[in-house]
Coordinates of C-alpha atoms and ligand atoms in Angstrom, one line a residue:
M611 CA 23.8 103.6 109.8
E612 CA 21.6 105.7 112.0
Y613 CA 20.8 104.1 115.3
V614 CA 17.5 104.7 117.2
V615 CA 17.2 103.4 120.7
G616 CA 14.3 102.7 123.1
I617 CA 14.5 104.1 126.6
D618 CA 12.4 103.1 129.6
L619 CA 12.8 106.2 131.8
G620 CA 11.8 104.7 135.1
T621 CA 11.2 106.2 138.6
T622 CA 13.8 104.0 140.1
N623 CA 15.8 102.5 137.2
T624 CA 16.3 103.4 133.6
C625 CA 17.0 100.9 130.8
V626 CA 18.1 101.4 127.2
A627 CA 17.7 98.9 124.4
I628 CA 18.3 98.6 120.6
V629 CA 17.3 96.3 117.8
E630 CA 20.4 94.6 116.4
N631 CA 20.2 92.1 113.5
G632 CA 16.5 92.0 114.0
E633 CA 16.8 91.2 117.7
P634 CA 15.8 93.6 120.5
T635 CA 18.7 93.7 123.0
V636 CA 19.3 95.6 126.3
I637 CA 22.5 97.6 126.4
A638 CA 24.5 97.2 129.6
N639 CA 26.2 100.3 131.1
K640 CA 30.0 100.5 131.7
G641 CA 29.7 98.6 135.0
G642 CA 27.9 95.8 133.2
Y643 CA 24.5 96.5 134.7
R644 CA 21.5 96.2 132.4
T645 CA 19.6 98.9 134.2
T646 CA 20.9 102.2 135.6
P647 CA 19.5 103.8 138.8
S648 CA 17.5 107.0 138.0
V649 CA 19.6 108.9 140.5
V650 CA 21.4 112.2 139.9
A651 CA 23.8 113.9 142.3
T652 CA 26.3 116.8 142.4
S653 CA 29.6 116.3 144.1
E654 CA 31.2 118.9 146.4
G655 CA 33.2 120.1 143.4
G656 CA 30.0 120.5 141.3
R657 CA 30.6 117.4 139.2
R658 CA 27.5 115.7 137.9
M659 CA 27.0 112.0 138.8
V660 CA 24.3 109.8 137.3
G661 CA 23.3 106.2 138.0
H662 CA 25.2 103.8 140.3
L663 CA 27.8 106.4 141.2
A664 CA 25.1 108.8 142.4
K665 CA 23.1 106.0 144.2
R666 CA 26.2 104.8 146.1
Q667 CA 26.6 108.1 147.8
L668 CA 22.9 108.7 148.5
V669 CA 23.1 107.8 152.2
T670 CA 26.0 110.0 152.9
N671 CA 24.9 112.9 150.7
P672 CA 21.0 112.8 150.8
N673 CA 20.5 116.6 150.4
H674 CA 22.5 116.7 147.2
T675 CA 21.1 113.6 145.6
V676 CA 18.0 113.4 143.6
Y677 CA 16.0 110.2 143.1
A678 CA 12.4 109.4 142.1
A679 CA 12.2 112.8 140.3
K680 CA 9.8 111.2 137.8
R681 CA 7.2 111.4 140.5
L682 CA 7.3 115.2 140.1
I683 CA 7.8 115.6 136.3
G684 CA 5.1 117.8 134.8
R685 CA 3.5 118.4 138.2
K686 CA 2.3 121.8 139.3
W687 CA 3.6 123.3 142.6
S688 CA 0.1 123.4 143.9
S689 CA -0.7 119.7 143.0
P690 CA -1.4 117.3 145.9
A691 CA 1.2 115.0 144.4
T692 CA 3.8 117.6 145.1
D693 CA 2.8 117.7 148.8
A694 CA 3.0 114.0 148.9
A695 CA 6.4 113.9 147.3
R696 CA 7.7 116.5 149.7
A697 CA 7.1 114.3 152.6
L698 CA 9.0 111.4 150.9
V699 CA 12.2 113.0 149.5
P700 CA 15.2 114.4 151.4
Y701 CA 16.1 117.0 148.8
T702 CA 14.5 120.5 148.7
L703 CA 11.6 121.3 146.4
V704 CA 11.0 124.9 145.4
E705 CA 8.3 126.6 143.2
G706 CA 9.4 127.3 139.6
P707 CA 8.6 130.6 137.8
N708 CA 5.7 129.0 135.9
G709 CA 4.1 127.3 138.9
D710 CA 6.0 124.1 138.3
V711 CA 8.1 122.2 140.8
R712 CA 11.9 122.6 140.9
L713 CA 14.6 120.8 142.9
E714 CA 17.4 122.5 144.8
V715 CA 20.7 120.7 144.8
Q716 CA 23.9 122.3 146.1
G717 CA 22.4 125.8 145.8
D718 CA 21.5 125.1 142.1
V719 CA 17.8 124.9 141.1
F720 CA 16.9 122.3 138.5
S721 CA 13.6 121.7 136.7
T722 CA 12.3 118.1 136.7
A723 CA 12.7 117.9 132.9
E724 CA 16.4 118.8 133.4
I725 CA 16.9 116.0 135.9
A726 CA 15.2 113.5 133.5
A727 CA 17.4 114.9 130.8
F728 CA 20.6 114.1 132.8
I729 CA 19.4 110.5 133.0
L730 CA 18.5 110.3 129.3
Q731 CA 21.9 111.8 128.4
E732 CA 23.6 109.1 130.4
M733 CA 21.6 106.4 128.5
R734 CA 22.6 108.1 125.3
L735 CA 26.3 107.8 126.3
I736 CA 25.8 104.2 127.3
A737 CA 24.2 103.4 123.9
E738 CA 26.9 105.4 122.0
A739 CA 29.6 103.5 123.7
H740 CA 27.9 100.3 122.6
V741 CA 27.3 101.1 118.9
G742 CA 30.4 103.4 118.5
A743 CA 28.4 106.1 116.8
P744 CA 26.3 109.1 117.9
I745 CA 22.7 108.5 119.0
D746 CA 20.3 111.4 118.3
R747 CA 16.9 109.8 118.2
A748 CA 14.9 107.7 120.6
V749 CA 11.5 106.3 121.5
V750 CA 10.9 107.0 125.2
T751 CA 8.3 105.3 127.4
V752 CA 6.0 106.9 130.0
P753 CA 3.5 105.4 132.4
A754 CA 0.2 104.9 130.5
Y755 CA -1.6 107.0 133.1
F756 CA 0.7 110.1 132.5
N757 CA -1.3 113.2 131.6
D758 CA -0.4 115.7 129.0
N759 CA 1.8 117.9 131.2
Q760 CA 3.8 114.9 132.2
R761 CA 4.2 113.7 128.6
Q762 CA 5.2 117.2 127.4
A763 CA 7.8 117.5 130.2
T764 CA 9.2 114.1 129.2
K765 CA 9.5 115.2 125.6
D766 CA 11.2 118.4 126.8
A767 CA 13.6 116.2 128.8
G768 CA 14.5 114.5 125.5
R769 CA 15.1 117.8 123.8
I770 CA 17.4 119.0 126.6
A771 CA 19.3 115.7 126.4
G772 CA 19.8 116.4 122.7
L773 CA 17.5 113.5 121.7
E774 CA 14.7 113.8 119.2
V775 CA 12.0 111.8 120.9
I776 CA 10.4 110.3 117.7
R777 CA 7.6 108.7 119.7
I778 CA 6.4 108.5 123.3
I779 CA 4.8 105.2 124.0
N780 CA 3.1 103.9 127.1
E781 CA 5.1 101.5 129.2
P782 CA 2.6 98.6 129.3
T783 CA 2.0 98.9 125.6
A784 CA 5.8 98.7 125.0
A785 CA 5.9 95.7 127.3
A786 CA 3.1 94.0 125.3
L787 CA 5.0 94.7 122.1
A788 CA 8.1 93.0 123.4
F789 CA 6.0 90.1 124.8
G790 CA 4.3 89.5 121.5
F791 CA 7.3 90.3 119.2
G792 CA 7.8 87.6 116.5
K793 CA 5.2 85.3 118.1
N794 CA 2.2 85.9 115.8
L795 CA -0.1 86.0 118.8
E796 CA -3.9 86.1 118.7
R797 CA -4.7 86.9 122.3
K798 CA -6.1 89.2 124.9
V799 CA -3.4 90.3 127.2
A800 CA -3.4 92.2 130.5
V801 CA -0.2 94.0 131.3
Y802 CA 0.1 94.8 135.0
D803 CA 3.0 97.2 135.5
F804 CA 4.0 98.1 139.0
G805 CA 7.3 100.0 139.4
G806 CA 9.0 102.2 141.9
G807 CA 6.7 105.2 141.5
T808 CA 3.8 104.3 139.2
F809 CA 1.2 101.7 138.6
D810 CA -0.5 101.0 135.2
I811 CA -2.7 98.3 133.8
S812 CA -3.4 98.0 130.1
I813 CA -5.7 95.5 128.4
L814 CA -4.6 94.7 124.8
D815 CA -6.1 92.8 122.0
I816 CA -3.3 91.3 119.9
G817 CA -3.9 89.7 116.5
D818 CA -2.9 89.8 112.9
G819 CA 0.2 91.7 113.8
L820 CA -1.9 94.5 115.4
F821 CA -1.4 95.5 119.0
E822 CA -4.5 97.3 120.1
V823 CA -4.9 98.8 123.5
V824 CA -8.6 98.5 124.5
A825 CA -8.4 100.1 127.9
T826 CA -5.8 101.5 130.3
S827 CA -5.9 102.7 133.8
G828 CA -3.5 103.5 136.6
D829 CA -2.2 105.7 139.3
S830 CA 0.9 107.8 138.6
F831 CA 1.6 108.2 142.3
L832 CA 1.6 104.7 143.5
G833 CA 4.7 102.6 143.6
G834 CA 7.4 100.8 145.5
E835 CA 8.3 104.1 147.2
D836 CA 4.9 104.1 148.9
L837 CA 5.4 100.6 150.2
D838 CA 8.9 101.6 151.5
Q839 CA 7.3 104.6 153.2
R840 CA 5.0 102.2 155.2
L841 CA 8.0 100.3 156.5
V842 CA 10.0 103.5 157.2
E843 CA 7.1 104.8 159.3
Y844 CA 6.9 101.5 161.1
L845 CA 10.7 101.5 161.9
V846 CA 10.6 105.2 163.0
E847 CA 7.7 104.5 165.3
T848 CA 9.5 101.4 166.7
V849 CA 12.5 103.6 167.6
E850 CA 10.2 106.3 168.9
E851 CA 8.4 103.9 171.2
G852 CA 11.5 102.0 172.4
Q853 CA 14.0 104.9 172.7
D854 CA 11.8 107.9 173.0
I855 CA 13.4 109.7 170.1
D856 CA 11.8 111.1 166.9
L857 CA 14.2 110.6 163.9
R858 CA 12.0 112.4 161.4
G859 CA 14.1 115.6 161.4
D860 CA 17.4 113.8 160.8
R861 CA 17.8 113.5 157.1
M862 CA 20.7 111.2 157.0
A863 CA 19.1 108.8 159.5
M864 CA 15.9 108.9 157.5
Q865 CA 17.8 108.1 154.3
R866 CA 19.6 105.2 156.0
I867 CA 16.2 103.9 157.2
R868 CA 14.6 104.3 153.8
D869 CA 17.5 102.5 152.2
A870 CA 17.3 99.6 154.7
A871 CA 13.5 99.5 154.3
E872 CA 13.8 99.0 150.5
R873 CA 16.5 96.4 150.8
A874 CA 14.5 94.5 153.4
R875 CA 11.4 94.7 151.3
C876 CA 13.2 93.3 148.3
E877 CA 14.9 90.5 150.4
L878 CA 11.5 89.6 151.8
S879 CA 10.5 88.5 148.2
E880 CA 13.0 85.7 148.7
Q881 CA 13.1 85.2 152.4
T882 CA 10.3 85.0 155.0
E883 CA 12.2 87.1 157.6
V884 CA 15.0 89.7 157.6
T885 CA 16.9 91.6 160.3
I886 CA 17.6 95.3 160.1
D887 CA 20.7 96.6 161.8
L888 CA 21.5 100.3 161.7
P889 CA 24.1 101.2 164.3
F890 CA 24.9 104.8 165.2
L891 CA 21.7 106.0 163.5
H892 CA 21.4 109.2 165.5
T893 CA 23.3 111.3 168.0
T894 CA 21.5 113.8 170.1
A895 CA 22.8 117.3 171.0
T896 CA 23.8 115.9 174.4
G897 CA 25.8 113.1 172.7
E898 CA 23.4 110.3 173.4
V899 CA 23.7 107.7 170.6
H900 CA 20.8 105.8 169.2
H901 CA 20.9 102.6 167.2
L902 CA 18.4 100.3 165.5
R903 CA 19.6 96.9 166.4
G904 CA 18.3 93.4 165.4
E905 CA 14.9 94.6 164.2
T906 CA 13.2 91.6 162.7
V907 CA 10.7 92.1 159.9
T908 CA 8.7 89.2 158.5
R909 CA 7.1 88.8 155.1
S910 CA 3.7 88.7 156.6
Q911 CA 4.4 92.0 158.4
I912 CA 5.3 93.8 155.2
E913 CA 2.3 92.3 153.6
D914 CA 0.0 93.6 156.4
L915 CA 1.7 97.0 156.2
T916 CA 1.1 97.4 152.5
A917 CA -1.9 95.2 151.6
D918 CA -4.2 98.2 151.0
L919 CA -1.8 99.6 148.4
I920 CA -1.8 96.4 146.6
E921 CA -5.6 96.2 146.8
R922 CA -5.7 99.6 145.1
T923 CA -3.9 98.1 142.1
I924 CA -6.5 95.3 142.0
A925 CA -9.4 97.8 142.1
I926 CA -7.8 99.8 139.3
S927 CA -7.3 96.5 137.3
E928 CA -11.0 95.8 137.8
Q929 CA -11.9 99.2 136.5
A930 CA -9.7 98.7 133.4
L931 CA -11.6 95.4 132.6
V932 CA -14.9 97.2 133.0
D933 CA -13.7 100.0 130.7
A934 CA -12.5 97.3 128.2
G935 CA -16.0 95.7 128.4
L936 CA -14.2 92.4 129.1
D937 CA -14.6 89.7 131.7
K938 CA -11.5 88.4 133.6
S939 CA -12.0 85.0 132.1
S940 CA -11.5 86.3 128.6
I941 CA -7.9 87.4 129.3
D942 CA -5.5 84.9 127.8
D943 CA -2.2 86.1 129.3
V944 CA -1.3 88.2 132.3
V945 CA 2.2 89.9 131.9
L946 CA 3.9 91.3 134.9
V947 CA 6.2 94.3 134.4
G948 CA 8.1 96.5 136.9
G949 CA 10.4 95.5 139.8
M950 CA 7.5 95.5 142.3
T951 CA 5.9 92.4 140.6
R952 CA 8.7 90.3 142.2
M953 CA 6.8 90.7 145.5
P954 CA 5.1 87.4 146.3
L955 CA 1.9 89.0 147.6
I956 CA 1.5 90.9 144.3
R957 CA 2.0 87.8 142.2
R958 CA -0.5 86.0 144.4
R959 CA -3.1 88.7 144.3
V960 CA -2.8 89.2 140.6
A961 CA -3.0 85.4 139.9
E962 CA -6.1 85.2 142.2
F963 CA -7.8 88.2 140.6
F964 CA -7.3 87.1 137.0
G965 CA -7.8 83.4 137.9
R966 CA -4.6 82.4 136.1
E967 CA -0.9 82.4 136.7
P968 CA 1.1 85.3 135.2
C969 CA 3.4 84.4 132.2
L970 CA 6.8 83.1 133.1
G971 CA 10.1 83.9 131.4
V972 CA 9.5 87.6 131.2
N973 CA 12.1 89.9 132.7
P974 CA 10.0 92.6 134.5
D975 CA 12.9 95.1 134.4
E976 CA 13.7 94.9 130.7
L977 CA 10.5 94.3 128.8
V978 CA 9.5 97.9 128.5
A979 CA 12.8 99.1 127.1
L980 CA 12.8 96.2 124.6
G981 CA 9.3 97.2 123.4
A982 CA 10.5 100.8 123.0
A983 CA 13.5 99.5 120.9
I984 CA 11.1 97.5 118.8
Q985 CA 8.9 100.5 118.2
A986 CA 12.1 102.6 117.4
A987 CA 13.3 100.1 114.8
S988 CA 9.8 99.9 113.3
L989 CA 9.5 103.7 113.0
S990 CA 12.9 104.0 111.4
H991 CA 12.0 101.2 109.0
E992 CA 14.7 98.8 110.2
T993 CA 12.2 96.1 110.9
E994 CA 8.7 95.3 109.7
E995 CA 6.1 97.9 110.6
V996 CA 4.5 97.3 114.0
L997 CA 0.9 98.3 114.1
L998 CA 0.1 99.8 117.4
L999 CA -3.1 101.4 118.5
D1000 CA -3.1 103.1 121.9
V1001 CA -5.6 105.0 123.8
T1002 CA -5.8 108.2 125.9
P1003 CA -5.9 107.4 129.6
H1004 CA -7.8 110.5 130.6
S1005 CA -10.9 112.3 129.3
L1006 CA -10.2 115.7 127.8
G1007 CA -12.6 118.6 128.2
I1008 CA -13.1 122.3 128.9
M1009 CA -14.7 124.2 131.7
I1010 CA -18.2 125.3 131.1
A1011 CA -20.6 127.6 132.9
G1012 CA -21.1 126.6 136.6
G1013 CA -17.6 125.3 136.8
Y1014 CA -18.3 121.9 135.3
L1015 CA -16.2 119.8 133.0
H1016 CA -17.6 119.3 129.5
R1017 CA -15.9 116.2 128.1
L1018 CA -14.9 116.4 124.4
I1019 CA -12.8 113.2 124.2
E1020 CA -13.6 110.3 126.5
K1021 CA -10.9 108.3 128.2
N1022 CA -9.8 105.1 126.4
T1023 CA -10.4 106.7 123.0
T1024 CA -7.9 105.5 120.4
V1025 CA -5.3 108.1 119.6
P1026 CA -4.6 110.0 117.5
T1027 CA -8.0 111.6 117.8
K1028 CA -9.8 115.0 117.4
A1029 CA -12.9 116.7 118.7
G1030 CA -14.4 120.1 118.1
H1031 CA -16.5 122.5 120.0
V1032 CA -18.2 125.7 118.8
F1033 CA -17.9 128.6 121.2
T1034 CA -20.3 131.5 120.9
T1035 CA -20.0 134.9 122.6
T1036 CA -22.2 135.3 125.7
R1037 CA -22.0 139.1 126.0
D1038 CA -22.6 141.9 123.5
D1039 CA -19.4 143.2 121.9
Q1040 CA -17.4 140.5 123.5
T1041 CA -14.0 140.4 121.7
S1042 CA -12.3 137.5 123.5
V1043 CA -13.1 134.1 125.0
K1044 CA -11.1 132.3 127.7
I1045 CA -10.9 128.6 127.4
L1046 CA -9.7 126.3 130.2
V1047 CA -8.5 122.9 128.9
L1048 CA -8.6 120.1 131.5
Q1049 CA -7.8 116.4 131.7
G1050 CA -9.6 114.0 134.2
E1051 CA -12.8 112.2 135.1
H1052 CA -14.3 114.5 137.7
D1053 CA -17.5 116.5 137.0
Q1054 CA -16.2 119.6 138.8
A1055 CA -13.7 121.3 136.6
V1056 CA -11.4 122.2 139.6
D1057 CA -10.9 118.5 140.5
N1058 CA -9.2 117.8 137.2
E1059 CA -5.7 118.5 135.9
L1060 CA -5.5 121.9 134.3
L1061 CA -3.5 121.6 131.1
G1062 CA -3.6 125.3 130.3
E1063 CA -5.8 128.2 129.6
F1064 CA -5.8 130.4 126.6
I1065 CA -7.6 133.4 125.3
L1066 CA -9.1 133.6 121.9
S1067 CA -8.9 137.3 121.1
G1068 CA -9.6 139.6 118.2
L1069 CA -13.2 138.6 117.8
R1070 CA -15.6 140.8 115.8
K1071 CA -17.8 143.1 118.0
A1072 CA -21.3 141.9 117.6
P1073 CA -24.4 141.1 119.6
R1074 CA -24.0 138.1 121.9
G1075 CA -24.4 134.7 120.3
Q1076 CA -23.5 135.9 116.8
V1077 CA -19.8 135.3 116.7
Q1078 CA -18.9 131.6 116.5
V1079 CA -15.4 130.1 117.0
D1080 CA -14.8 126.5 116.3
V1081 CA -12.1 125.1 118.6
S1082 CA -10.6 121.7 117.8
F1083 CA -8.8 119.6 120.3
A1084 CA -6.4 116.9 119.2
I1085 CA -4.5 114.2 121.0
S1086 CA -1.5 113.0 119.0
V1087 CA -0.2 109.4 118.9
D1088 CA 2.2 110.4 121.7
G1089 CA -0.8 111.3 123.8
I1090 CA 0.0 115.0 123.6
V1091 CA -2.8 117.6 123.4
S1092 CA -2.9 120.5 121.0
V1093 CA -5.6 123.0 120.4
S1094 CA -6.5 125.1 117.3
A1095 CA -9.2 127.6 116.8
K1096 CA -11.0 128.9 113.8
D1097 CA -13.3 131.9 113.5
L1098 CA -16.2 130.4 111.5
E1099 CA -17.0 133.7 109.9
T1100 CA -13.6 134.8 108.7
G1101 CA -12.0 131.4 108.5
H1102 CA -9.1 132.8 110.4
E1103 CA -7.2 130.0 112.2
Q1104 CA -4.7 129.9 115.0
T1105 CA -2.9 127.1 116.8
I1106 CA -2.5 127.5 120.5
A1107 CA 0.1 125.8 122.7
V1108 CA -2.0 124.4 125.5
T1109 CA 0.5 124.6 128.3
A1110 CA 3.8 125.9 129.3
T1111 CA 4.9 122.3 128.9
S1112 CA 7.4 121.4 131.7
G1113 CA 7.2 124.9 133.1
L1114 CA 10.2 125.9 131.1
A1115 CA 10.0 129.1 129.1
D1116 CA 11.4 128.8 125.5
D1117 CA 14.6 130.8 126.2
E1118 CA 15.3 128.7 129.3
L1119 CA 14.8 125.5 127.2
E1120 CA 17.2 126.9 124.6
R1121 CA 19.8 127.6 127.2
L1122 CA 19.5 124.2 128.7
I1123 CA 19.8 122.6 125.3
R1124 CA 23.0 124.6 124.7
E1125 CA 24.5 123.6 128.0
S1126 CA 23.6 120.0 127.5
N1127 CA 25.2 120.0 124.0
A1128 CA 28.4 121.3 125.6
Y1129 CA 28.2 118.6 128.3
M1130 CA 27.7 116.0 125.6
V1131 CA 30.8 117.2 123.7
E1132 CA 32.9 117.0 126.8
A1133 CA 31.4 113.6 127.9
R1134 CA 32.0 112.1 124.4
A1135 CA 35.6 113.4 124.4
S1136 CA 36.3 111.9 127.8
E1137 CA 34.6 108.6 126.8
E1138 CA 36.8 108.6 123.7
L1139 CA 39.9 109.2 125.8
A1140 CA 38.9 106.4 128.1
R1141 CA 38.3 104.1 125.2
R1142 CA 41.8 104.8 123.7
R1143 CA 43.4 104.4 127.1
R1144 CA 41.8 101.0 127.4
Q1145 CA 43.0 100.0 124.0
V1146 CA 46.6 101.2 124.8
E1147 CA 46.5 99.3 128.1
R1148 CA 45.3 96.1 126.4
L1149 CA 48.0 96.3 123.7
M1150 CA 50.7 97.0 126.3
G1151 CA 49.6 93.8 128.1
D1152 CA 49.8 91.8 124.9
V1153 CA 53.2 93.2 123.9
D1154 CA 54.5 92.7 127.5
G1155 CA 53.4 89.1 127.3
L1156 CA 55.3 88.5 124.1
V1157 CA 58.6 89.9 125.2
P1158 CA 59.9 86.9 127.3
R1159 CA 59.2 84.5 124.5
V1160 CA 61.1 86.6 122.0
R1161 CA 63.9 87.3 124.5
E1162 CA 64.4 83.6 124.9
V1163 CA 65.0 83.0 121.3
M1164 CA 66.6 86.2 120.1
N1165 CA 68.5 87.8 123.0
G1166 CA 71.8 86.5 121.9
T1167 CA 71.6 88.2 118.5
R1168 CA 72.1 91.8 117.7
F1169 CA 68.9 92.0 115.8
G1170 CA 67.0 90.6 118.8
R1171 CA 68.6 93.0 121.2
E1172 CA 67.8 95.9 119.0
A1173 CA 64.2 94.8 118.4
L1174 CA 63.7 94.3 122.2
A1175 CA 65.2 97.7 122.9
K1176 CA 62.8 99.2 120.4
V1177 CA 59.9 97.4 122.0
E1178 CA 61.0 98.7 125.4
G1179 CA 60.9 102.2 124.1
V1180 CA 57.4 101.7 122.7
L1181 CA 56.2 100.3 126.0
H1182 CA 57.7 103.3 127.9
R1183 CA 55.9 105.7 125.5
G1184 CA 52.6 103.8 126.0
E1185 CA 53.1 104.0 129.8
R1186 CA 53.6 107.8 129.6
E1187 CA 50.7 108.4 127.2
L1188 CA 48.4 106.5 129.5
H1189 CA 48.9 109.2 132.1
V1190 CA 49.3 112.3 130.0
G1191 CA 48.2 111.5 126.5
D1192 CA 45.5 113.2 124.5
P1193 CA 43.4 111.2 122.0
R1194 CA 45.9 111.9 119.2
S1195 CA 49.1 110.9 121.0
L1196 CA 47.3 107.9 122.4
S1197 CA 46.4 106.8 118.9
E1198 CA 50.1 107.2 117.8
A1199 CA 51.2 105.1 120.8
M1200 CA 48.6 102.6 119.8
E1201 CA 49.9 102.4 116.3
S1202 CA 53.5 101.8 117.5
L1203 CA 52.3 99.2 119.9
E1204 CA 50.4 97.4 117.1
R1205 CA 53.6 97.4 115.0
A1206 CA 55.6 96.1 117.9
Q1207 CA 53.0 93.4 118.6
S1208 CA 53.0 92.2 115.0
M1209 CA 56.8 92.2 114.9
L1210 CA 57.1 90.1 118.1
R1211 CA 54.3 87.8 117.0
G1212 CA 56.2 87.3 113.7
I1213 CA 59.4 86.4 115.5
A1214 CA 57.7 84.1 118.0
E1215 CA 55.9 82.3 115.1
R1216 CA 59.0 81.9 113.0
S1217 CA 60.8 80.4 116.0
G1218 CA 57.9 78.0 116.5
R1219 CA 57.2 79.3 120.0
Ligands
AMP296 P1 11.0 99.7 138.4 O1 10.5 101.1 138.6 O2 10.3 98.8 137.5 O3 12.5 99.7 138.2 O4 10.8 99.0 139.8 C1 11.6 99.4 140.9 C2 10.8 99.0 142.2 O5 10.8 97.6 142.3 C3 11.5 99.5 143.4 O6 10.5 100.1 144.3 C4 12.1 98.3 144.0 O7 12.2 98.3 145.4 C5 11.2 97.2 143.6 N1 11.8 95.9 143.5 C6 12.9 95.5 142.8 N2 13.2 94.2 143.1 C7 12.3 93.8 144.0 C8 12.1 92.5 144.7 N3 12.9 91.5 144.5 N4 11.1 92.4 145.5 C9 10.3 93.5 145.7 N5 10.4 94.7 145.1 C10 11.4 94.8 144.3

C-alpha cells in the first residue's frame, strides 16, 4: 500500500497526519510529541538537528540555529519583509545569487527552501517510522495569503526533501476540511488562523459535500513572533532604563529574552500574572554583571502591548467578509486555528466581532494537518472524493504603460483559472516584448510582488501594431502561476516559467535533491538500526525475565542446566550486538532470542509456572 501524508509546515511547529482506516490521525514523533518545532540547527561537528533537539539548544547556540525560516521562504532580498525579519532573527541573512534570501549557519549558506526541506524530511522520517514503509508523496499546506513565489518555494522544498507534493492547499481550507469531515454540514464557516508567523482568514460555504472558499485574506508577516517582539522590546527597555545597559547587541541575551517572552506570553493565556527571572543575562567588558530579576508581566500588560496587532487581524477579517459579500450574522461557525488563538484577548475579540462564540472541541495545532491528510487520502482515492474549491488570494496582472498594474485575474477568483491578454508591438520592427508579471492589489506596479519578467522574442518585423501575441496566464489548483504565449499569426506557442521559483537554479536544485536522497538513505539506515536495537533490547528483557522461573524448576536437571547455559550465551550475544551490531547481525541475534524466548516459555508453561 502506498501512503500519502498531509503536512502542516508551520512557522513555529510542523505537524504530519495520515488517514488510517478512514480516520485522519496525527502522527507523533519519536519523543511522543504531536507537533515538531520548525527549528533546524547544525552542531559543532556539522551534524544536522531538527525539531525538539534543535530547539533545546537554541538559547546556547543562537547563531547556528534557524527558526521561523518560513517568514522568509520565497521572499526577495529587497523585500520589506526581509528587512523586518532581519531585525527579529539572531542568525545571519545573506543575499542569494538570484536576489533571494539565504541563511548562513556555521559558515554554510542555505536557501530557505532547503531549510524547509530539512523539516519536511524529518516529517517524512516520522511518518515512515509510523507506517513502516517509505513515504514519497504528500499534500503540504501553506498560508492562504502566500503568493506565487512562496508557493513555488514550498513546492521546491518538497522536491528537495524527496517528496512529490501532489497538492498544495491553503491552511484555513485544510482546517475547514477537517472540521467538516464526515459531518454532512450545510454551513457558512469562517476559519480564523493565527500562527507563529502568519495570519489568514477564509470564509467557506460548505454544503452537499462541497467545500467552497468564497473569500480569503491575510497577512503573511503577522504572527506570534510579532507579539513576542513587543514584549522583548518592553523588557529590553526596562533593563535599559533600570540598569543603563543596551542588550540589543548581545545575541545570546536577546535569545534568552525572546525565549522568556514567548513562554510568558503563553503562560499569560492561563494566568493573569507571570514573573520573568533571567539571572546573569549580560556581562560587560569590565566584568559588570546584569540580571533581569523578578520582572512581573500581567495579562493586561501583554494585551496593551499587542492590541493593535490583534486589531489588524480583525480589520482583515472584516475585509474578507466584504469580499465574500456576506454579513457577519450569516456566518454559522467560527473555527479557530493556530497556537495564537489560545490567547484570551484573541478569543474575546473574535467572539465579539462575529457575535458568536468560536467552536469548541477543535485542536488548533492539529486541524490543518488533519485536513491535509484528508485531502491526501482523497487525491489518492483511499477515501471518498472531497470536493474543494479554493480561490487565489491575490490579483494577478501585468505592468502596462505608465507603470500601472493591469489586473487580469482578480483576487478571490476560484482556482484553477485562466486569463488572456493580447499584446501588440508598439514600435516598428519590434522583435521582442518584455512582460512583467505581478501579484497584488496596488495600482502602481512597483508596489506589488514581482513574480517574474520574461521576454517574448523572435517576433516578425512589421510596422507597429501589426504583430499580435496572445499571452495566457493560468493559476493552478495549487495557486501556482504559469504563463504561455502564442503568436496569433504563426500559431507558434511557448510556455514560460514565470519565476526563478525559490531562487534556486535548476542545477542547484538537482544537487540538493541528490544530497537529500543520500541523507535519507543514511537516516533510514540509522532509523532501521535503532528499531532493531529496540527490538533486541525488548526481547532481552523478556528472556531475562523468564530465566529465574525456569531456573527454579529445571536447574537440578542436566537438560535445564544446558538450556540455561544456552540462553546465557544468547543473552551475551544480544548484549554484544546491541553495541556493535549491524542490522543483519542484530536480526540474527533477534532470531536466537526469539527461539530462546519460546523455549523458556514452553518450559515455564509445562511446569505450570
Ligand atoms: P502555530 O504556528 O500554529 O504552531 O502557532 C505557534 C504560535 O502560537 C507561537 O507564536 C506560540 O507562541 C503561540 N502559542 C502557542 N500556545 C499558546 C498559548 N497557550 N497562548 C498564547 N500563544 C500560544
